Short mmCIF file of C-alpha atoms in Angstrom, two decimals:
data_model
loop_
_atom_site.label_atom_id
_atom_site.label_comp_id
_atom_site.label_asym_id
_atom_site.label_seq_id
_atom_site.Cartn_x
_atom_site.Cartn_y
_atom_site.Cartn_z
CA MET A 1 -16.08 7.49 -27.70
CA THR A 2 -18.87 7.79 -25.19
CA GLU A 3 -17.92 9.41 -21.90
CA ALA A 4 -18.74 7.74 -18.64
CA VAL A 5 -20.15 9.95 -15.70
CA ILE A 6 -21.06 8.92 -12.17
CA ILE A 7 -24.68 9.70 -11.22
CA GLY A 8 -24.95 7.93 -7.97
CA ALA A 9 -22.65 7.22 -4.98
CA GLY A 10 -23.46 5.03 -1.93
CA LEU A 11 -21.32 4.47 1.24
CA HIS A 12 -21.74 2.09 3.95
CA PRO A 13 -20.07 3.39 7.21
CA PHE A 14 -16.28 1.93 7.57
CA GLY A 15 -15.65 0.41 10.78
CA ARG A 16 -16.51 -2.91 12.57
CA PHE A 17 -20.00 -4.37 12.39
CA PRO A 18 -20.10 -7.63 14.41
CA GLY A 19 -22.73 -10.04 12.83
CA LYS A 20 -23.21 -8.16 9.68
CA PRO A 21 -21.89 -9.99 6.51
CA ALA A 22 -19.86 -8.11 3.93
CA LEU A 23 -22.52 -8.81 1.35
CA ASP A 24 -25.12 -6.99 3.50
CA MET A 25 -22.92 -4.00 3.86
CA GLY A 26 -22.40 -4.10 0.09
CA ALA A 27 -26.11 -4.22 -0.65
CA ASP A 28 -26.67 -1.27 1.72
CA ALA A 29 -24.17 0.62 -0.19
CA VAL A 30 -25.74 -0.27 -3.48
CA ARG A 31 -29.09 0.76 -2.33
CA LEU A 32 -27.86 4.19 -1.20
CA ALA A 33 -26.16 4.54 -4.78
CA LEU A 34 -29.22 3.60 -6.59
CA ALA A 35 -31.38 5.96 -4.50
CA ASP A 36 -28.83 8.74 -5.11
CA ALA A 37 -29.00 8.16 -8.82
CA GLY A 38 -32.72 7.67 -8.92
CA VAL A 39 -32.46 4.23 -10.67
CA THR A 40 -33.56 0.62 -9.59
CA TRP A 41 -31.40 -2.31 -9.46
CA PRO A 42 -33.14 -4.04 -12.66
CA GLN A 43 -32.02 -0.92 -14.72
CA ILE A 44 -28.35 -1.79 -14.06
CA GLN A 45 -26.91 -3.55 -17.15
CA GLY A 46 -23.53 -4.75 -15.85
CA GLY A 47 -21.07 -4.10 -13.13
CA TYR A 48 -17.76 -4.90 -11.40
CA ILE A 49 -17.40 -5.91 -7.79
CA GLY A 50 -14.17 -6.26 -5.74
CA SER A 51 -13.34 -7.90 -2.56
CA TYR A 52 -10.41 -9.51 -0.67
CA GLU A 53 -12.34 -11.39 2.00
CA VAL A 54 -15.37 -12.47 0.00
CA ALA A 55 -14.55 -15.33 -2.39
CA ASN A 56 -17.76 -14.71 -4.54
CA PRO A 57 -18.75 -11.14 -4.03
CA ASP A 58 -21.06 -11.29 -7.20
CA ALA A 59 -23.28 -13.33 -4.74
CA ILE A 60 -24.61 -9.89 -3.81
CA VAL A 61 -27.26 -10.36 -6.51
CA GLY A 62 -28.92 -12.71 -4.01
CA ARG A 63 -29.44 -9.59 -1.87
CA LEU A 64 -30.32 -7.05 -4.68
CA GLY A 65 -32.38 -9.14 -7.20
CA LEU A 66 -31.69 -12.07 -9.61
CA THR A 67 -31.93 -9.88 -12.72
CA GLY A 68 -29.26 -12.02 -14.78
CA VAL A 69 -27.11 -8.89 -14.72
CA PRO A 70 -23.36 -9.72 -15.67
CA LEU A 71 -21.48 -8.89 -12.41
CA ARG A 72 -17.82 -9.53 -12.77
CA GLY A 73 -15.43 -10.09 -9.70
CA VAL A 74 -12.27 -8.00 -9.88
CA PHE A 75 -9.15 -8.06 -7.58
CA ASN A 76 -6.04 -6.04 -7.69
CA GLY A 77 -4.92 -5.86 -4.03
CA CYS A 78 -5.25 -2.33 -2.72
CA ALA A 79 -5.91 -1.09 -6.28
CA THR A 80 -9.06 -3.31 -6.52
CA ALA A 81 -11.66 -0.47 -6.46
CA GLY A 82 -9.72 1.54 -8.91
CA THR A 83 -9.94 -1.53 -11.26
CA ALA A 84 -13.78 -1.75 -10.50
CA ILE A 85 -14.42 1.85 -11.53
CA ALA A 86 -12.11 1.70 -14.53
CA LEU A 87 -13.84 -1.31 -15.97
CA ALA A 88 -17.34 0.05 -15.16
CA ALA A 89 -16.46 3.16 -17.08
CA ARG A 90 -14.94 1.34 -19.95
CA ALA A 91 -18.10 -0.79 -20.44
CA ILE A 92 -19.86 2.73 -21.02
CA GLU A 93 -17.04 4.10 -23.04
CA THR A 94 -17.12 1.19 -25.40
CA GLY A 95 -20.84 1.13 -25.70
CA GLU A 96 -21.43 -2.20 -24.00
CA HIS A 97 -23.70 -0.80 -21.40
CA ASP A 98 -25.58 2.43 -20.80
CA LEU A 99 -25.85 1.95 -16.95
CA THR A 100 -23.15 0.27 -14.87
CA ILE A 101 -22.19 -0.18 -11.27
CA ALA A 102 -18.96 -0.54 -9.47
CA ILE A 103 -19.13 -2.15 -5.91
CA GLY A 104 -16.44 -2.79 -3.32
CA LEU A 105 -16.91 -4.54 0.00
CA ASP A 106 -14.82 -6.20 2.57
CA LYS A 107 -14.73 -7.51 6.08
CA HIS A 108 -11.10 -7.94 7.48
CA PRO A 109 -10.16 -9.30 10.81
CA ARG A 110 -8.14 -7.10 13.33
CA GLY A 111 -4.46 -6.79 12.94
CA ALA A 112 -1.86 -6.76 10.22
CA PHE A 113 -2.76 -8.96 7.18
CA ALA A 114 -1.50 -12.62 7.76
CA ALA A 115 -1.39 -14.07 4.27
CA ASP A 116 0.56 -17.09 2.91
CA PRO A 117 3.60 -15.73 1.20
CA SER A 118 3.35 -18.37 -1.54
CA VAL A 119 0.13 -16.77 -2.87
CA ALA A 120 2.20 -13.78 -3.65
CA GLY A 121 4.84 -15.90 -5.32
CA ILE A 122 7.25 -15.40 -2.46
CA PRO A 123 9.18 -18.27 -0.65
CA SER A 124 8.02 -19.61 2.77
CA TRP A 125 11.10 -18.41 4.58
CA TYR A 126 10.31 -14.79 3.91
CA GLY A 127 7.29 -15.17 6.08
CA GLN A 128 8.64 -17.51 8.75
CA THR A 129 11.46 -15.12 9.48
CA GLY A 130 9.22 -12.09 9.99
CA LEU A 131 9.87 -10.24 6.76
CA PHE A 132 6.53 -10.58 5.04
CA LEU A 133 4.80 -7.51 6.46
CA THR A 134 3.70 -4.68 4.25
CA THR A 135 4.17 -2.34 7.37
CA HIS A 136 7.88 -2.92 7.04
CA PHE A 137 7.94 -1.55 3.54
CA PHE A 138 6.09 1.61 4.56
CA GLY A 139 8.51 2.09 7.41
CA MET A 140 11.40 1.64 5.18
CA LYS A 141 10.19 3.82 2.26
CA ILE A 142 9.46 6.93 4.46
CA ASN A 143 12.63 6.34 6.39
CA ARG A 144 14.67 6.47 3.25
CA TYR A 145 12.51 9.38 1.87
CA MET A 146 13.06 11.31 5.19
CA HIS A 147 16.67 10.82 4.74
CA ASP A 148 16.74 12.00 1.19
CA HIS A 149 14.28 14.98 1.28
CA GLY A 150 14.39 16.34 4.79
CA ILE A 151 11.05 15.32 6.05
CA SER A 152 10.57 15.58 9.88
CA HIS A 153 8.77 13.40 12.30
CA GLU A 154 6.67 16.27 13.07
CA THR A 155 5.38 16.32 9.51
CA LEU A 156 4.45 12.68 9.77
CA ALA A 157 2.39 13.51 12.81
CA ARG A 158 0.72 16.60 11.30
CA VAL A 159 -0.50 14.40 8.40
CA ALA A 160 -2.00 11.88 10.92
CA SER A 161 -3.53 14.58 12.96
CA LYS A 162 -5.03 16.20 9.92
CA ASN A 163 -6.54 13.07 8.76
CA PHE A 164 -8.07 12.21 12.24
CA ARG A 165 -9.46 15.79 12.48
CA ASN A 166 -11.22 15.49 9.03
CA ALA A 167 -12.54 12.05 9.95
CA ALA A 168 -14.09 13.59 13.05
CA GLY A 169 -16.30 15.52 10.83
CA ASN A 170 -17.44 12.56 8.85
CA ASP A 171 -20.15 10.36 10.22
CA LYS A 172 -19.35 7.56 8.14
CA ALA A 173 -15.57 7.48 9.34
CA TRP A 174 -14.14 4.81 11.75
CA ARG A 175 -11.50 6.89 13.75
CA ARG A 176 -13.38 10.01 14.75
CA THR A 177 -11.44 11.10 17.82
CA PRO A 178 -9.13 14.05 16.83
CA LEU A 179 -5.56 13.68 17.83
CA THR A 180 -2.99 16.47 18.16
CA PRO A 181 0.43 15.92 16.47
CA GLU A 182 1.78 15.70 20.04
CA GLU A 183 -0.64 12.77 20.82
CA VAL A 184 0.38 11.04 17.52
CA LEU A 185 4.04 11.42 18.44
CA ALA A 186 3.40 10.02 21.83
CA SER A 187 2.02 6.71 20.37
CA PRO A 188 4.26 3.71 20.41
CA VAL A 189 6.57 2.98 17.44
CA LEU A 190 5.41 0.08 15.44
CA ASN A 191 7.94 0.13 12.51
CA TYR A 192 10.31 2.95 12.84
CA PRO A 193 9.62 6.01 12.11
CA LEU A 194 5.96 5.13 11.97
CA ARG A 195 3.86 5.12 15.14
CA GLN A 196 0.70 3.48 16.01
CA PHE A 197 -1.51 6.46 15.19
CA MET A 198 0.37 7.02 11.85
CA TYR A 199 -1.21 3.66 10.44
CA CYS A 200 -4.45 2.80 9.04
CA GLY A 201 -5.98 -0.48 10.05
CA PRO A 202 -7.85 -3.18 8.19
CA ASN A 203 -11.62 -3.02 8.91
CA GLU A 204 -15.00 -3.34 7.20
CA GLY A 205 -17.09 -1.47 4.91
CA ALA A 206 -18.65 -1.00 1.46
CA ALA A 207 -19.16 1.48 -1.34
CA ALA A 208 -20.86 1.60 -4.70
CA LEU A 209 -21.02 4.02 -7.63
CA ILE A 210 -23.50 4.08 -10.51
CA LEU A 211 -22.15 5.24 -13.92
CA CYS A 212 -24.01 6.08 -17.13
CA ARG A 213 -23.48 7.53 -20.57
CA ALA A 214 -22.78 11.21 -20.40
CA ASP A 215 -25.41 11.99 -22.88
CA GLN A 216 -28.10 10.27 -20.79
CA ALA A 217 -26.92 11.85 -17.44
CA HIS A 218 -29.66 14.69 -17.66
CA LYS A 219 -32.28 12.02 -17.03
CA TYR A 220 -30.88 11.34 -13.63
CA THR A 221 -28.97 14.23 -12.21
CA GLY A 222 -28.12 17.91 -12.75
CA LYS A 223 -24.59 17.39 -11.30
CA PRO A 224 -22.86 14.35 -13.09
CA VAL A 225 -19.26 13.78 -12.22
CA ARG A 226 -17.10 13.05 -15.29
CA VAL A 227 -14.77 10.19 -15.22
CA ARG A 228 -11.94 11.87 -17.18
CA SER A 229 -9.38 9.05 -16.81
CA THR A 230 -8.56 5.83 -15.14
CA ALA A 231 -5.06 4.24 -15.07
CA LEU A 232 -3.65 1.08 -13.54
CA ARG A 233 0.01 0.14 -13.42
CA SER A 234 2.02 -2.64 -11.95
CA ARG A 235 5.64 -2.49 -10.81
CA ARG A 236 8.65 -2.24 -13.17
CA LEU A 237 11.94 -3.90 -12.56
CA GLY A 238 14.04 -1.71 -10.37
CA ALA A 239 11.27 0.03 -8.47
CA PHE A 240 11.36 -0.29 -4.68
CA GLU A 241 8.08 -2.04 -3.96
CA VAL A 242 6.26 -3.79 -1.05
CA GLN A 243 7.16 -7.51 -0.43
CA SER A 244 10.51 -7.68 -2.44
CA PRO A 245 13.14 -9.87 -0.89
CA SER A 246 15.52 -7.93 -3.32
CA PHE A 247 15.63 -5.52 -6.22
CA PRO A 248 18.33 -4.50 -8.59
CA VAL A 249 20.92 -1.94 -8.03
CA GLY A 250 21.21 1.12 -10.26
CA GLU A 251 19.20 4.28 -11.02
CA PRO A 252 15.80 4.14 -9.11
CA VAL A 253 12.97 3.35 -11.28
CA ALA A 254 9.67 5.17 -10.72
CA SER A 255 6.89 3.47 -8.70
CA PRO A 256 3.75 2.24 -10.37
CA THR A 257 2.04 5.49 -8.81
CA VAL A 258 4.27 7.67 -10.97
CA ASP A 259 3.52 5.63 -13.97
CA ALA A 260 -0.28 5.35 -13.43
CA SER A 261 -0.36 9.09 -12.41
CA LEU A 262 1.42 10.32 -15.63
CA ALA A 263 -0.78 8.02 -17.79
CA ALA A 264 -4.05 9.37 -16.04
CA TYR A 265 -3.05 13.03 -16.51
CA GLU A 266 -2.15 12.60 -20.27
CA SER A 267 -5.35 10.69 -20.97
CA ALA A 268 -7.51 13.26 -19.00
CA GLY A 269 -5.89 16.26 -20.60
CA ILE A 270 -5.59 17.49 -17.05
CA GLY A 271 -2.40 18.44 -15.06
CA PRO A 272 -1.50 18.33 -11.47
CA GLU A 273 -1.91 22.21 -11.27
CA ASP A 274 -5.64 21.76 -12.13
CA VAL A 275 -6.30 19.37 -9.21
CA ASP A 276 -8.57 20.99 -6.56
CA VAL A 277 -8.90 18.08 -4.18
CA ALA A 278 -7.10 14.79 -3.81
CA GLN A 279 -7.58 11.45 -2.12
CA LEU A 280 -4.29 9.85 -1.77
CA GLN A 281 -3.48 6.24 -0.44
CA ASP A 282 -2.42 7.09 3.22
CA THR A 283 -1.67 3.49 4.39
CA ASP A 284 0.45 5.42 6.72
CA ALA A 285 1.28 9.10 7.22
CA GLY A 286 4.58 8.72 5.34
CA SER A 287 2.61 7.21 2.28
CA GLU A 288 0.50 10.42 2.10
CA ILE A 289 3.52 12.52 2.00
CA ILE A 290 5.53 10.45 -0.60
CA HIS A 291 2.25 10.07 -2.71
CA MET A 292 1.86 13.93 -2.89
CA ALA A 293 5.08 13.98 -4.95
CA GLU A 294 4.58 10.56 -6.86
CA ASN A 295 1.20 11.97 -8.11
CA GLY A 296 2.84 15.26 -9.36
CA LEU A 297 1.09 17.52 -6.84
CA CYS A 298 4.39 18.84 -5.38
CA LYS A 299 8.18 18.27 -5.71
CA ASP A 300 10.11 15.90 -3.53
CA GLY A 301 10.79 17.63 -0.26
CA GLU A 302 8.42 20.35 -0.57
CA GLN A 303 5.77 18.53 1.54
CA GLU A 304 7.61 19.76 4.90
CA ARG A 305 6.81 23.33 4.09
CA LEU A 306 3.39 22.78 2.35
CA ILE A 307 2.08 20.65 5.32
CA ALA A 308 3.37 23.12 7.81
CA GLU A 309 1.57 25.89 6.08
CA GLY A 310 -1.75 23.83 6.05
CA VAL A 311 -1.82 23.52 2.26
CA THR A 312 -3.34 20.13 2.41
CA GLU A 313 -5.96 21.02 5.07
CA ILE A 314 -9.62 21.57 4.06
CA GLY A 315 -9.52 25.35 3.16
CA GLY A 316 -5.85 24.91 1.87
CA ARG A 317 -4.85 25.17 -1.75
CA LEU A 318 -4.73 21.43 -2.19
CA PRO A 319 -6.82 19.66 0.36
CA VAL A 320 -5.80 15.81 0.74
CA ASN A 321 -8.04 13.24 2.10
CA THR A 322 -10.91 15.46 3.28
CA ASP A 323 -12.98 12.67 4.58
CA GLY A 324 -10.25 11.35 6.77
CA GLY A 325 -8.35 9.03 4.33
CA LEU A 326 -7.41 5.60 5.11
CA LEU A 327 -6.11 6.81 8.53
CA GLY A 328 -9.55 7.87 9.57
CA ASN A 329 -11.65 5.31 7.64
CA GLY A 330 -9.54 2.12 7.82
CA GLU A 331 -9.00 0.05 4.84
CA PRO A 332 -11.60 -2.60 3.65
CA ILE A 333 -9.47 -3.23 0.66
CA GLY A 334 -12.17 -3.82 -2.03
CA ALA A 335 -14.15 -0.69 -0.87
CA SER A 336 -11.41 1.71 -0.26
CA GLY A 337 -10.95 3.50 -3.60
CA LEU A 338 -14.74 3.74 -4.12
CA ARG A 339 -14.86 5.45 -0.82
CA GLN A 340 -12.18 7.95 -2.06
CA ILE A 341 -14.42 8.52 -5.23
CA HIS A 342 -17.53 8.85 -3.13
CA GLU A 343 -15.97 11.80 -1.33
CA ILE A 344 -14.78 13.50 -4.43
CA VAL A 345 -18.30 13.20 -5.88
CA LEU A 346 -19.66 15.03 -2.74
CA GLN A 347 -17.00 17.60 -2.84
CA LEU A 348 -17.61 18.23 -6.66
CA ARG A 349 -21.27 18.51 -6.15
CA GLY A 350 -20.75 20.81 -3.14
CA THR A 351 -22.52 18.57 -0.85
CA ALA A 352 -19.76 17.64 1.57
CA GLY A 353 -21.28 19.47 4.47
CA ASP A 354 -19.03 20.71 7.17
CA ARG A 355 -15.96 19.37 5.43
CA GLN A 356 -16.96 20.93 1.93
CA ILE A 357 -13.86 22.64 0.57
CA PRO A 358 -14.35 26.38 -0.44
CA GLY A 359 -14.81 27.79 -3.81
CA THR A 360 -16.07 25.79 -6.90
CA PRO A 361 -13.90 22.66 -7.05
CA ARG A 362 -13.87 21.24 -10.68
CA VAL A 363 -11.22 18.52 -10.49
CA GLY A 364 -10.86 15.67 -8.11
CA TYR A 365 -8.02 13.10 -8.04
CA THR A 366 -7.96 9.68 -6.47
CA HIS A 367 -4.98 7.29 -5.97
CA LEU A 368 -4.48 3.71 -4.53
CA TYR A 369 -1.29 1.88 -4.00
CA GLY A 370 -0.70 -1.59 -2.61
CA ALA A 371 0.82 -5.04 -2.82
CA PRO A 372 2.47 -6.40 -5.03
CA GLY A 373 3.27 -2.98 -6.57
CA ALA A 374 0.19 -1.88 -8.07
CA SER A 375 -1.35 1.66 -8.43
CA ALA A 376 -4.54 2.95 -9.74
CA VAL A 377 -5.39 6.62 -10.52
CA THR A 378 -8.93 8.02 -11.27
CA ILE A 379 -9.31 11.65 -12.31
CA LEU A 380 -12.67 13.23 -12.06
CA SER A 381 -14.17 16.54 -12.92
CA THR A 382 -17.52 18.40 -13.11
CA MET B 1 28.37 -25.39 19.16
CA THR B 2 26.08 -27.23 21.76
CA LEU B 3 22.81 -27.07 20.00
CA ASN B 4 21.54 -28.54 16.76
CA GLN B 5 21.02 -25.89 14.23
CA LYS B 6 19.44 -26.00 10.83
CA PRO B 7 18.88 -23.27 8.03
CA VAL B 8 15.24 -21.96 7.58
CA ALA B 9 15.41 -23.09 3.88
CA GLU B 10 17.87 -24.87 1.68
CA GLY B 11 19.71 -22.97 -1.06
CA LEU B 12 19.45 -19.63 0.67
CA PHE B 13 22.85 -19.29 2.14
CA THR B 14 26.00 -21.42 2.20
CA TRP B 15 25.63 -24.27 4.91
CA PRO B 16 26.85 -25.79 6.96
CA PRO B 17 28.90 -22.88 8.45
CA ASP B 18 32.65 -22.93 7.35
CA ALA B 19 35.14 -22.07 10.04
CA THR B 20 37.43 -20.70 7.37
CA ALA B 21 35.09 -18.85 5.15
CA PRO B 22 32.28 -16.28 5.96
CA PRO B 23 28.66 -17.24 5.16
CA ARG B 24 27.32 -16.18 1.84
CA LEU B 25 23.97 -15.65 0.36
CA ILE B 26 23.20 -17.83 -2.74
CA GLY B 27 21.75 -15.67 -5.56
CA SER B 28 21.68 -16.50 -9.30
CA GLU B 29 22.84 -14.84 -12.37
CA CYS B 30 20.90 -14.70 -15.72
CA VAL B 31 23.08 -16.49 -18.35
CA ALA B 32 21.66 -14.31 -21.08
CA CYS B 33 21.54 -10.85 -19.71
CA GLY B 34 23.36 -10.97 -16.46
CA LEU B 35 20.68 -9.90 -14.07
CA ILE B 36 21.51 -10.99 -10.55
CA SER B 37 18.60 -12.36 -8.42
CA PHE B 38 18.05 -13.28 -4.76
CA PRO B 39 16.86 -15.75 -3.85
CA ALA B 40 18.19 -17.67 -6.75
CA ALA B 41 15.61 -17.67 -9.61
CA ALA B 42 15.43 -19.86 -12.72
CA ASP B 43 13.46 -17.25 -14.63
CA CYS B 44 14.77 -13.82 -15.42
CA VAL B 45 12.47 -11.06 -14.78
CA ARG B 46 14.22 -8.70 -17.15
CA CYS B 47 14.84 -10.82 -20.24
CA ALA B 48 12.45 -13.71 -19.64
CA SER B 49 15.44 -16.20 -20.08
CA GLN B 50 15.00 -19.48 -18.25
CA GLU B 51 18.72 -20.16 -17.93
CA SER B 52 20.65 -19.14 -14.88
CA ARG B 53 23.62 -20.03 -12.91
CA GLN B 54 24.37 -19.78 -9.21
CA ARG B 55 26.20 -16.95 -7.78
CA LEU B 56 27.46 -16.41 -4.22
CA LEU B 57 26.59 -12.78 -3.24
CA SER B 58 29.00 -10.33 -1.64
CA ASP B 59 28.86 -10.63 2.10
CA ARG B 60 29.36 -6.78 2.58
CA GLY B 61 27.34 -3.80 1.58
CA THR B 62 25.76 -0.63 2.85
CA LEU B 63 22.40 -0.04 4.65
CA TRP B 64 20.09 1.46 2.04
CA THR B 65 17.01 1.88 4.50
CA TYR B 66 15.84 0.27 7.72
CA THR B 67 12.80 -0.03 9.99
CA THR B 68 11.98 -1.72 13.20
CA GLN B 69 9.59 -4.63 13.91
CA ASN B 70 8.10 -3.67 17.42
CA PHE B 71 5.07 -6.04 17.36
CA ARG B 72 5.11 -9.76 16.84
CA PRO B 73 4.09 -10.52 13.20
CA PRO B 74 0.98 -12.63 12.65
CA SER B 75 1.55 -16.66 12.87
CA PRO B 76 1.43 -18.24 10.44
CA PRO B 77 3.46 -17.19 8.51
CA TYR B 78 5.91 -15.96 11.26
CA ASP B 79 7.42 -19.02 13.24
CA GLY B 80 9.69 -17.24 15.62
CA PRO B 81 9.26 -17.72 19.54
CA ASP B 82 6.05 -16.59 21.22
CA ALA B 83 8.10 -14.48 23.58
CA PHE B 84 8.69 -11.59 21.04
CA GLU B 85 11.86 -9.55 20.94
CA PRO B 86 11.69 -6.49 18.56
CA TYR B 87 14.07 -6.55 15.65
CA ALA B 88 15.01 -4.47 12.77
CA VAL B 89 14.98 -4.99 9.04
CA GLY B 90 16.62 -3.23 6.18
CA TYR B 91 17.70 -3.33 2.56
CA ILE B 92 21.51 -3.69 2.11
CA GLU B 93 22.94 -2.59 -1.12
CA LEU B 94 25.52 -5.19 -2.39
CA PRO B 95 27.56 -3.05 -4.79
CA GLY B 96 27.11 -4.04 -8.40
CA GLU B 97 24.69 -6.87 -7.33
CA LEU B 98 21.52 -6.04 -5.79
CA LEU B 99 19.61 -4.52 -2.84
CA VAL B 100 18.63 -7.46 -0.33
CA GLU B 101 16.03 -7.33 2.43
CA ALA B 102 17.32 -8.91 5.61
CA ARG B 103 16.96 -8.83 9.38
CA LEU B 104 19.43 -6.54 11.13
CA THR B 105 21.34 -7.71 14.34
CA GLU B 106 21.07 -4.24 15.79
CA PRO B 107 17.35 -3.39 16.90
CA ASP B 108 17.96 0.19 17.99
CA PRO B 109 16.99 2.55 15.17
CA GLU B 110 19.16 5.22 16.70
CA LYS B 111 22.18 3.09 16.23
CA LEU B 112 21.39 2.53 12.51
CA LYS B 113 22.30 4.92 9.69
CA VAL B 114 21.70 5.04 5.86
CA GLY B 115 24.95 4.39 4.30
CA GLN B 116 26.62 2.41 6.99
CA ASP B 117 28.71 -0.54 6.29
CA MET B 118 27.19 -3.90 7.02
CA ARG B 119 28.23 -7.52 6.84
CA LEU B 120 26.47 -10.77 6.44
CA THR B 121 25.90 -13.01 9.52
CA LEU B 122 23.73 -16.07 10.49
CA VAL B 123 21.41 -15.85 13.40
CA PRO B 124 19.02 -18.32 15.07
CA TYR B 125 15.64 -16.84 15.20
CA ALA B 126 13.48 -19.61 16.35
CA VAL B 127 13.83 -22.93 18.49
CA ARG B 128 11.85 -26.12 17.58
CA ASP B 129 10.32 -28.36 19.96
CA ASP B 130 13.26 -30.79 19.99
CA GLY B 131 15.67 -27.93 20.68
CA THR B 132 16.84 -27.43 17.14
CA GLU B 133 17.64 -23.85 16.43
CA VAL B 134 16.49 -22.42 13.11
CA VAL B 135 19.01 -20.15 11.48
CA THR B 136 18.42 -17.30 9.02
CA PHE B 137 20.51 -14.70 7.50
CA ALA B 138 20.94 -11.10 8.81
CA PHE B 139 23.24 -8.18 8.44
CA THR B 140 25.26 -6.60 11.26
CA PRO B 141 26.95 -3.23 11.44
CA MET B 142 30.72 -3.32 10.80
CA GLU B 143 33.04 -1.81 13.32
CA LYS B 144 34.65 1.16 11.87
CA GLU B 145 38.50 0.58 11.71
CA GLY B 146 40.21 2.28 14.37
CA SER B 147 37.31 3.02 16.51
#
């Protein structure tokens, strides 16, 4: 089977852009990716585009050129961008296209998501009585995890502080004011034990990636980034997942993150010990901690020591969320995972500037998790 | 009881309140494989059977995890009062049945503990324009015997 490689990456800044439509942000990201790859829009043979807020994101062709290109809309909650790149890579691997694009764009209003529970198959009373909040789940999941595995409030604060510090060095990040762990711990509790500065916020932004057949990459770049594997999994019965009015008793069932991670490692022939840099879904500081273990990068409970020792810092053995993650960048859902991969592309090329991790990183790992219990993992390498 | 009350939804818990019996959540049990569901569900997510029977769930369990809600949830869908009082939510393990998500009557996280004994209760969480109180289910910490 033909392998897919990334030859171009484009990122519109994440933040708030009053008056600028999501499609325009997406078009900017696409143009940056095209320029990076050294190709033009008419050369793109097919693509996948994801958005939560834009009903017809494929309308972006009206900004880029009406070439007749098949552009398919995809949506999988917070795993949307993982789905877009997986399908763009699959189109190359199966020989359907030689040059494809994955695009994500979104423009969310401020504040917690306010969806109608019925669209998620959940009864109205769940929302009426104040239970339909994703932030609850993250508070409850890390609270139980802290109880089981001895994670401290200080470790939550260190994770948030690290991601804001990393974002401070990223001119496309949203939250660029560094915060000390003490400042994080001084912010108001939103959902115990999680505080204001331990949560990411919904915002706006766009990202795009250009992929081509590995055997044609030399035409475009000397540093292609290989898409070694992609995996998407939904929740299994018995797993503790977001927006669940109840779940069965018994032995805990692994989260879709564990399932997607194992599948991605196996398919890539790459193990967690080979990962040089990781981008993990940090909806909140607790999620980053839990996701380190769920993605096989450490054992449950080891995070307390690893984070205190700076292992996940730029310069540590396993840098996590070097561009500031979701905490520093916010989460425009459709674009978030492509932003993660954009950062991995820079790190593997050695062009991440002040936040470049030392040495010669070879393997990058990205992970998404969100409602209603879906996870996407992408493993990349030089 | 001086105010009119109504449940937030029919079929969620036993109603009207019975002076002689504690309130119970109304779940369901798959006739084919026995999986217990809440809220009651016609379709089984384990064996795909479409036949189930009603089952009243245990009114006691233990607190599996919890968090607090310190900001007013977006409306809609939340229809509680404009004047917001923080509340807590958690999952209560009903032994041999399931873990159920619910409001907790104790809003202070320092007074909640994983594993503590909890009992089902009903609480008014909103008042309609005509004065009707809307009632939902919640779990409350049980006093330890002898303390």
